[in-house]
């Protein structure tokens, strides 16, 4: 599985939203930005700013890739539950498909708030709610259920998107805006569908045989060809401010 390619795909889903939120957060005047859980640098590479840009991740291999894909950013190998910076160090702190994977999302958001300057901005750009996933036709609903269960076994909080706004409130962040990212109406390209299936195979692992996976993929291909396929995972964002 080419995870950087997958992260680039996810970055494309939120590109318009990120442009809007970063402008609202005053990125043009910001001096220091931090991405928590930056992975291979799929988001960092797209940020155009004269500000100091830092990417934090616990995975050294991912950070090595981030240094290649986003050379303007400074890598920080550390745990997002204990960010190694003093209070009020950054103007903007953000994350992207991150909080569903951490053991204590409230602690993670509280840490993001701590290192943000008073009046600074905290952004959770994308957190999915797999419990509200929609799969059509009905024959493909078990596929979504199996992938959701596989993600749970990997440690994901698959319904975290629905808890995002409340987590910001609990962390003492002044919530400015939250909502569900609007999915595009355009049918995904062949590359996008193949990338989705690569992710499904990686998620299911040994819980599904190659024969089962191929059967589900055939159903999926036929549904797309027949104009019947619907695949939607509601994904939530939140933008807040650290109180002054």
PDB file of C-alpha atoms in Angstrom:
ATOM      1  CA  UNK A   1       0.000   0.000   0.000  1.00  0.00           C
ATOM      2  CA  UNK A   2       1.384   3.380  -1.055  1.00  0.00           C
ATOM      3  CA  UNK A   3       0.299   5.394   1.972  1.00  0.00           C
ATOM      4  CA  UNK A   4       1.665   8.686   0.674  1.00  0.00           C
ATOM      5  CA  UNK A   5      -0.546   8.325  -2.401  1.00  0.00           C
ATOM      6  CA  UNK A   6      -3.504   7.629  -0.101  1.00  0.00           C
ATOM      7  CA  UNK A   7      -2.730  10.714   1.979  1.00  0.00           C
ATOM      8  CA  UNK A   8      -2.517  12.789  -1.211  1.00  0.00           C
ATOM      9  CA  UNK A   9      -5.965  11.501  -2.151  1.00  0.00           C
ATOM     10  CA  UNK A  10      -7.328  12.502   1.251  1.00  0.00           C
ATOM     11  CA  UNK A  11      -5.651  15.907   0.913  1.00  0.00           C
ATOM     12  CA  UNK A  12      -7.503  16.471  -2.355  1.00  0.00           C
ATOM     13  CA  UNK A  13     -10.823  15.860  -0.576  1.00  0.00           C
ATOM     14  CA  UNK A  14     -10.210  18.793   1.791  1.00  0.00           C
ATOM     15  CA  UNK A  15      -8.311  21.219  -0.445  1.00  0.00           C
ATOM     16  CA  UNK A  16     -11.139  23.748  -0.866  1.00  0.00           C
ATOM     17  CA  UNK A  17     -12.037  23.570   2.823  1.00  0.00           C
ATOM     18  CA  UNK A  18      -8.420  24.075   3.877  1.00  0.00           C
ATOM     19  CA  UNK A  19      -8.069  27.154   1.695  1.00  0.00           C
ATOM     20  CA  UNK A  20     -11.183  28.639   3.286  1.00  0.00           C
ATOM     21  CA  UNK A  21     -10.252  27.801   6.884  1.00  0.00           C
ATOM     22  CA  UNK A  22      -6.613  28.831   6.633  1.00  0.00           C
ATOM     23  CA  UNK A  23      -7.686  32.204   5.231  1.00  0.00           C
ATOM     24  CA  UNK A  24     -10.161  32.603   8.106  1.00  0.00           C
ATOM     25  CA  UNK A  25      -7.380  31.698  10.544  1.00  0.00           C
ATOM     26  CA  UNK A  26      -5.139  34.438   9.148  1.00  0.00           C
ATOM     27  CA  UNK A  27      -2.459  32.279   7.572  1.00  0.00           C
ATOM     28  CA  UNK A  28      -1.051  35.251   5.642  1.00  0.00           C
ATOM     29  CA  UNK A  29      -0.064  37.005   8.869  1.00  0.00           C
ATOM     30  CA  UNK A  30       0.844  33.892  10.878  1.00  0.00           C
ATOM     31  CA  UNK A  31       4.451  33.466  11.965  1.00  0.00           C
ATOM     32  CA  UNK A  32       4.465  29.860  13.194  1.00  0.00           C
ATOM     33  CA  UNK A  33       2.299  26.898  12.132  1.00  0.00           C
ATOM     34  CA  UNK A  34       2.264  23.332  13.427  1.00  0.00           C
ATOM     35  CA  UNK A  35       0.664  20.243  11.909  1.00  0.00           C
ATOM     36  CA  UNK A  36       0.123  17.466  14.449  1.00  0.00           C
ATOM     37  CA  UNK A  37       0.188  13.989  12.910  1.00  0.00           C
ATOM     38  CA  UNK A  38       1.694  15.218   9.642  1.00  0.00           C
ATOM     39  CA  UNK A  39       2.454  11.753   8.262  1.00  0.00           C
ATOM     40  CA  UNK A  40       4.326  11.877   4.963  1.00  0.00           C
ATOM     41  CA  UNK A  41       3.745  15.594   4.412  1.00  0.00           C
ATOM     42  CA  UNK A  42       0.715  15.441   2.102  1.00  0.00           C
ATOM     43  CA  UNK A  43      -0.788  18.588   3.650  1.00  0.00           C
ATOM     44  CA  UNK A  44       2.462  20.347   4.543  1.00  0.00           C
ATOM     45  CA  UNK A  45       3.612  20.280   0.919  1.00  0.00           C
ATOM     46  CA  UNK A  46       0.622  22.337  -0.204  1.00  0.00           C
ATOM     47  CA  UNK A  47       0.923  25.153   2.331  1.00  0.00           C
ATOM     48  CA  UNK A  48       2.325  28.361   0.865  1.00  0.00           C
ATOM     49  CA  UNK A  49       3.432  30.667   3.653  1.00  0.00           C
ATOM     50  CA  UNK A  50       6.529  32.612   4.697  1.00  0.00           C
ATOM     51  CA  UNK A  51       5.831  31.466   8.262  1.00  0.00           C
ATOM     52  CA  UNK A  52       7.866  28.846  10.089  1.00  0.00           C
ATOM     53  CA  UNK A  53       6.141  25.548   9.289  1.00  0.00           C
ATOM     54  CA  UNK A  54       6.592  22.480  11.498  1.00  0.00           C
ATOM     55  CA  UNK A  55       5.272  18.950  11.128  1.00  0.00           C
ATOM     56  CA  UNK A  56       5.011  16.616  14.127  1.00  0.00           C
ATOM     57  CA  UNK A  57       4.624  12.854  13.906  1.00  0.00           C
ATOM     58  CA  UNK A  58       5.529   9.858  16.042  1.00  0.00           C
ATOM     59  CA  UNK A  59       6.597   7.764  13.037  1.00  0.00           C
ATOM     60  CA  UNK A  60      10.226   8.417  11.995  1.00  0.00           C
ATOM     61  CA  UNK A  61       9.747   6.732   8.606  1.00  0.00           C
ATOM     62  CA  UNK A  62       6.795   8.983   7.797  1.00  0.00           C
ATOM     63  CA  UNK A  63       8.796  12.045   8.827  1.00  0.00           C
ATOM     64  CA  UNK A  64      11.627  10.999   6.525  1.00  0.00           C
ATOM     65  CA  UNK A  65       9.149  11.079   3.642  1.00  0.00           C
ATOM     66  CA  UNK A  66       7.734  14.393   4.852  1.00  0.00           C
ATOM     67  CA  UNK A  67      11.215  15.933   4.638  1.00  0.00           C
ATOM     68  CA  UNK A  68      11.303  14.909   0.967  1.00  0.00           C
ATOM     69  CA  UNK A  69       7.768  15.955   0.040  1.00  0.00           C
ATOM     70  CA  UNK A  70       7.677  19.147   2.133  1.00  0.00           C
ATOM     71  CA  UNK A  71      11.272  20.401   2.381  1.00  0.00           C
ATOM     72  CA  UNK A  72      10.149  23.829   3.621  1.00  0.00           C
ATOM     73  CA  UNK A  73       8.766  22.269   6.810  1.00  0.00           C
ATOM     74  CA  UNK A  74      10.793  21.327   9.880  1.00  0.00           C
ATOM     75  CA  UNK A  75      10.149  17.762  11.138  1.00  0.00           C
ATOM     76  CA  UNK A  76       9.504  17.006  14.809  1.00  0.00           C
ATOM     77  CA  UNK A  77       9.460  13.371  15.954  1.00  0.00           C
ATOM     78  CA  UNK A  78       7.219  13.375  19.015  1.00  0.00           C
ATOM     79  CA  UNK A  79       3.886  12.282  20.486  1.00  0.00           C
ATOM     80  CA  UNK A  80       0.939  14.589  19.882  1.00  0.00           C
ATOM     81  CA  UNK A  81      -0.289  13.802  23.393  1.00  0.00           C
ATOM     82  CA  UNK A  82       2.804  15.558  24.780  1.00  0.00           C
ATOM     83  CA  UNK A  83       3.817  18.204  22.242  1.00  0.00           C
ATOM     84  CA  UNK A  84       7.415  19.260  23.025  1.00  0.00           C
ATOM     85  CA  UNK A  85       6.886  23.016  22.794  1.00  0.00           C
ATOM     86  CA  UNK A  86       6.131  25.671  25.413  1.00  0.00           C
ATOM     87  CA  UNK A  87       2.675  27.142  25.850  1.00  0.00           C
ATOM     88  CA  UNK A  88       1.571  29.683  23.244  1.00  0.00           C
ATOM     89  CA  UNK A  89       4.213  28.756  20.654  1.00  0.00           C
ATOM     90  CA  UNK A  90       2.119  28.826  17.456  1.00  0.00           C
ATOM     91  CA  UNK A  91      -0.398  31.013  15.646  1.00  0.00           C
ATOM     92  CA  UNK A  92      -2.131  28.063  13.962  1.00  0.00           C
ATOM     93  CA  UNK A  93      -2.142  24.405  15.005  1.00  0.00           C
ATOM     94  CA  UNK A  94      -4.001  21.902  12.851  1.00  0.00           C
ATOM     95  CA  UNK A  95      -4.501  18.212  12.160  1.00  0.00           C
ATOM     96  CA  UNK A  96      -5.982  16.114   9.335  1.00  0.00           C
ATOM     97  CA  UNK A  97      -7.424  12.587   9.748  1.00  0.00           C
ATOM     98  CA  UNK A  98      -5.562  12.376  13.052  1.00  0.00           C
ATOM     99  CA  UNK A  99      -7.780  12.436  16.127  1.00  0.00           C
ATOM    100  CA  UNK A 100      -9.625   9.210  15.300  1.00  0.00           C
ATOM    101  CA  UNK A 101      -6.305   7.382  15.728  1.00  0.00           C
ATOM    102  CA  UNK A 102      -5.144   8.756  19.083  1.00  0.00           C
ATOM    103  CA  UNK A 103      -5.867   7.007  22.366  1.00  0.00           C
ATOM    104  CA  UNK A 104      -7.084  10.183  24.061  1.00  0.00           C
ATOM    105  CA  UNK A 105      -8.524  12.710  21.583  1.00  0.00           C
ATOM    106  CA  UNK A 106      -9.436  15.200  24.319  1.00  0.00           C
ATOM    107  CA  UNK A 107      -5.844  15.234  25.557  1.00  0.00           C
ATOM    108  CA  UNK A 108      -4.629  15.641  21.976  1.00  0.00           C
ATOM    109  CA  UNK A 109      -6.910  18.626  21.353  1.00  0.00           C
ATOM    110  CA  UNK A 110      -6.011  20.125  24.738  1.00  0.00           C
ATOM    111  CA  UNK A 111      -2.326  19.883  23.793  1.00  0.00           C
ATOM    112  CA  UNK A 112      -3.043  21.559  20.463  1.00  0.00           C
ATOM    113  CA  UNK A 113      -4.773  24.364  22.359  1.00  0.00           C
ATOM    114  CA  UNK A 114      -1.918  24.646  24.887  1.00  0.00           C
ATOM    115  CA  UNK A 115       0.742  25.327  22.265  1.00  0.00           C
ATOM    116  CA  UNK A 116      -1.504  27.781  20.405  1.00  0.00           C
ATOM    117  CA  UNK A 117      -1.168  31.463  21.275  1.00  0.00           C
ATOM    118  CA  UNK A 118      -4.156  33.145  22.971  1.00  0.00           C
ATOM    119  CA  UNK A 119      -6.335  34.308  20.100  1.00  0.00           C
ATOM    120  CA  UNK A 120      -4.665  31.734  17.837  1.00  0.00           C
ATOM    121  CA  UNK A 121      -6.450  29.087  15.813  1.00  0.00           C
ATOM    122  CA  UNK A 122      -6.933  25.333  16.225  1.00  0.00           C
ATOM    123  CA  UNK A 123      -8.161  23.382  13.193  1.00  0.00           C
ATOM    124  CA  UNK A 124      -9.275  19.763  12.944  1.00  0.00           C
ATOM    125  CA  UNK A 125      -9.646  19.553   9.188  1.00  0.00           C
ATOM    126  CA  UNK A 126     -11.109  16.073   8.708  1.00  0.00           C
ATOM    127  CA  UNK A 127     -12.443  13.460  11.130  1.00  0.00           C
ATOM    128  CA  UNK A 128     -14.738  10.754   9.707  1.00  0.00           C
ATOM    129  CA  UNK A 129     -17.844   9.153  11.189  1.00  0.00           C
ATOM    130  CA  UNK A 130     -17.889   5.624   9.811  1.00  0.00           C
ATOM    131  CA  UNK A 131     -21.004   4.746  11.808  1.00  0.00           C
ATOM    132  CA  UNK A 132     -22.935   7.033   9.459  1.00  0.00           C
ATOM    133  CA  UNK A 133     -21.362   5.550   6.328  1.00  0.00           C
ATOM    134  CA  UNK A 134     -23.700   5.070   3.364  1.00  0.00           C
ATOM    135  CA  UNK A 135     -23.172   2.231   0.887  1.00  0.00           C
ATOM    136  CA  UNK A 136     -25.488   1.558  -2.056  1.00  0.00           C
ATOM    137  CA  UNK A 137     -26.625  -0.745  -3.536  1.00  0.00           C
ATOM    138  CA  UNK A 138     -27.596  -2.820  -0.509  1.00  0.00           C
ATOM    139  CA  UNK A 139     -25.345  -5.695  -1.583  1.00  0.00           C
ATOM    140  CA  UNK A 140     -22.312  -3.513  -0.793  1.00  0.00           C
ATOM    141  CA  UNK A 141     -23.402  -2.496   2.713  1.00  0.00           C
ATOM    142  CA  UNK A 142     -21.538  -5.463   4.303  1.00  0.00           C
ATOM    143  CA  UNK A 143     -18.336  -4.144   2.710  1.00  0.00           C
ATOM    144  CA  UNK A 144     -18.651  -0.892   4.631  1.00  0.00           C
ATOM    145  CA  UNK A 145     -19.454  -2.738   7.846  1.00  0.00           C
ATOM    146  CA  UNK A 146     -16.422  -4.991   7.489  1.00  0.00           C
ATOM    147  CA  UNK A 147     -14.075  -2.106   6.764  1.00  0.00           C
ATOM    148  CA  UNK A 148     -15.427  -0.206   9.764  1.00  0.00           C
ATOM    149  CA  UNK A 149     -14.856  -3.199  12.033  1.00  0.00           C
ATOM    150  CA  UNK A 150     -11.346  -3.627  10.615  1.00  0.00           C
ATOM    151  CA  UNK A 151     -10.519  -0.007  11.435  1.00  0.00           C
ATOM    152  CA  UNK A 152     -11.799  -0.530  14.979  1.00  0.00           C
ATOM    153  CA  UNK A 153      -9.480  -3.513  15.368  1.00  0.00           C
ATOM    154  CA  UNK A 154      -6.598  -1.264  14.305  1.00  0.00           C
ATOM    155  CA  UNK A 155      -7.457   1.123  17.123  1.00  0.00           C
ATOM    156  CA  UNK A 156      -9.474   3.801  15.338  1.00  0.00           C
ATOM    157  CA  UNK A 157     -12.411   5.551  16.988  1.00  0.00           C
ATOM    158  CA  UNK A 158     -14.538   5.108  13.884  1.00  0.00           C
ATOM    159  CA  UNK A 159     -17.312   7.410  15.087  1.00  0.00           C
ATOM    160  CA  UNK A 160     -15.088  10.230  16.290  1.00  0.00           C
ATOM    161  CA  UNK A 161     -16.300  12.696  13.682  1.00  0.00           C
ATOM    162  CA  UNK A 162     -19.621  12.933  15.532  1.00  0.00           C
ATOM    163  CA  UNK A 163     -17.742  13.811  18.753  1.00  0.00           C
ATOM    164  CA  UNK A 164     -15.403  16.434  17.307  1.00  0.00           C
ATOM    165  CA  UNK A 165     -17.310  19.600  18.215  1.00  0.00           C
ATOM    166  CA  UNK A 166     -17.967  18.383  21.761  1.00  0.00           C
ATOM    167  CA  UNK A 167     -14.264  17.587  22.161  1.00  0.00           C
ATOM    168  CA  UNK A 168     -13.383  21.171  21.221  1.00  0.00           C
ATOM    169  CA  UNK A 169     -15.879  22.435  23.813  1.00  0.00           C
ATOM    170  CA  UNK A 170     -14.447  20.135  26.486  1.00  0.00           C
ATOM    171  CA  UNK A 171     -10.937  21.382  25.713  1.00  0.00           C
ATOM    172  CA  UNK A 172     -12.038  24.965  26.351  1.00  0.00           C
ATOM    173  CA  UNK A 173     -11.711  26.081  22.747  1.00  0.00           C
ATOM    174  CA  UNK A 174     -14.065  28.758  21.432  1.00  0.00           C
ATOM    175  CA  UNK A 175     -15.686  27.036  18.469  1.00  0.00           C
ATOM    176  CA  UNK A 176     -15.975  29.299  15.435  1.00  0.00           C
ATOM    177  CA  UNK A 177     -17.283  26.866  12.843  1.00  0.00           C
ATOM    178  CA  UNK A 178     -17.933  23.161  12.419  1.00  0.00           C
ATOM    179  CA  UNK A 179     -19.722  21.050   9.856  1.00  0.00           C
ATOM    180  CA  UNK A 180     -19.586  18.152   7.447  1.00  0.00           C
ATOM    181  CA  UNK A 181     -17.309  18.338   4.438  1.00  0.00           C
ATOM    182  CA  UNK A 182     -19.366  18.348   1.265  1.00  0.00           C
ATOM    183  CA  UNK A 183     -18.512  15.427  -0.982  1.00  0.00           C
ATOM    184  CA  UNK A 184     -18.159  16.028  -4.678  1.00  0.00           C
ATOM    185  CA  UNK A 185     -20.830  14.911  -7.117  1.00  0.00           C
ATOM    186  CA  UNK A 186     -18.255  13.873  -9.699  1.00  0.00           C
ATOM    187  CA  UNK A 187     -17.754  10.145 -10.121  1.00  0.00           C
ATOM    188  CA  UNK A 188     -14.294   9.125  -8.883  1.00  0.00           C
ATOM    189  CA  UNK A 189     -11.665   8.344 -11.476  1.00  0.00           C
ATOM    190  CA  UNK A 190     -10.359   4.837 -12.081  1.00  0.00           C
ATOM    191  CA  UNK A 191      -7.202   5.790 -10.135  1.00  0.00           C
ATOM    192  CA  UNK A 192      -9.274   7.024  -7.184  1.00  0.00           C
ATOM    193  CA  UNK A 193     -11.316   3.833  -7.124  1.00  0.00           C
ATOM    194  CA  UNK A 194      -8.201   1.681  -7.300  1.00  0.00           C
ATOM    195  CA  UNK A 195      -6.677   3.680  -4.443  1.00  0.00           C
ATOM    196  CA  UNK A 196      -9.851   3.157  -2.420  1.00  0.00           C
ATOM    197  CA  UNK A 197      -9.607  -0.585  -2.989  1.00  0.00           C
ATOM    198  CA  UNK A 198      -5.946  -0.629  -2.025  1.00  0.00           C
ATOM    199  CA  UNK A 199      -6.984   0.992   1.271  1.00  0.00           C
ATOM    200  CA  UNK A 200      -9.828  -1.502   1.727  1.00  0.00           C
ATOM    201  CA  UNK A 201      -7.473  -4.436   1.186  1.00  0.00           C
ATOM    202  CA  UNK A 202      -4.970  -2.957   3.644  1.00  0.00           C
ATOM    203  CA  UNK A 203      -7.710  -2.384   6.223  1.00  0.00           C
ATOM    204  CA  UNK A 204      -9.269  -5.827   5.902  1.00  0.00           C
ATOM    205  CA  UNK A 205      -5.909  -7.594   5.964  1.00  0.00           C
ATOM    206  CA  UNK A 206      -6.299 -11.294   6.682  1.00  0.00           C
ATOM    207  CA  UNK A 207      -9.923 -10.926   7.803  1.00  0.00           C
ATOM    208  CA  UNK A 208     -11.041 -11.400   4.189  1.00  0.00           C
ATOM    209  CA  UNK A 209      -9.726 -13.813   1.580  1.00  0.00           C
ATOM    210  CA  UNK A 210      -8.573 -12.651  -1.835  1.00  0.00           C
ATOM    211  CA  UNK A 211     -11.621 -14.384  -3.320  1.00  0.00           C
ATOM    212  CA  UNK A 212     -13.984 -12.444  -1.035  1.00  0.00           C
ATOM    213  CA  UNK A 213     -12.263  -9.170  -1.806  1.00  0.00           C
ATOM    214  CA  UNK A 214     -12.391  -9.781  -5.553  1.00  0.00           C
ATOM    215  CA  UNK A 215     -16.097 -10.634  -5.328  1.00  0.00           C
ATOM    216  CA  UNK A 216     -16.817  -7.377  -3.499  1.00  0.00           C
ATOM    217  CA  UNK A 217     -14.683  -5.409  -5.950  1.00  0.00           C
ATOM    218  CA  UNK A 218     -16.589  -6.896  -8.879  1.00  0.00           C
ATOM    219  CA  UNK A 219     -19.876  -5.822  -7.277  1.00  0.00           C
ATOM    220  CA  UNK A 220     -18.402  -2.369  -6.726  1.00  0.00           C
ATOM    221  CA  UNK A 221     -17.219  -2.048 -10.349  1.00  0.00           C
ATOM    222  CA  UNK A 222     -20.609  -3.174 -11.661  1.00  0.00           C
ATOM    223  CA  UNK A 223     -22.422  -0.690  -9.431  1.00  0.00           C
ATOM    224  CA  UNK A 224     -20.262   2.192 -10.655  1.00  0.00           C
ATOM    225  CA  UNK A 225     -20.734   1.112 -14.268  1.00  0.00           C
ATOM    226  CA  UNK A 226     -24.498   0.965 -13.754  1.00  0.00           C
ATOM    227  CA  UNK A 227     -24.675   4.349 -12.053  1.00  0.00           C
ATOM    228  CA  UNK A 228     -25.954   2.763  -8.824  1.00  0.00           C
ATOM    229  CA  UNK A 229     -22.941   3.159  -6.556  1.00  0.00           C
ATOM    230  CA  UNK A 230     -23.067   5.458  -3.563  1.00  0.00           C
ATOM    231  CA  UNK A 231     -20.174   5.584  -1.088  1.00  0.00           C
ATOM    232  CA  UNK A 232     -20.215   8.352   1.480  1.00  0.00           C
ATOM    233  CA  UNK A 233     -18.426   8.610   4.816  1.00  0.00           C
ATOM    234  CA  UNK A 234     -19.516  11.820   6.587  1.00  0.00           C
ATOM    235  CA  UNK A 235     -16.360  13.717   7.521  1.00  0.00           C
ATOM    236  CA  UNK A 236     -16.440  16.565  10.023  1.00  0.00           C
ATOM    237  CA  UNK A 237     -14.237  19.635  10.496  1.00  0.00           C
ATOM    238  CA  UNK A 238     -13.893  22.099  13.363  1.00  0.00           C
ATOM    239  CA  UNK A 239     -12.268  25.516  13.631  1.00  0.00           C
ATOM    240  CA  UNK A 240     -11.761  27.133  16.999  1.00  0.00           C
ATOM    241  CA  UNK A 241      -9.829  29.842  18.811  1.00  0.00           C
ATOM    242  CA  UNK A 242      -7.860  29.706  22.035  1.00  0.00           C
ATOM    243  CA  UNK A 243      -9.506  32.234  24.371  1.00  0.00           C
ATOM    244  CA  UNK A 244      -7.443  35.290  25.270  1.00  0.00           C
TER     245      UNK A 244
END
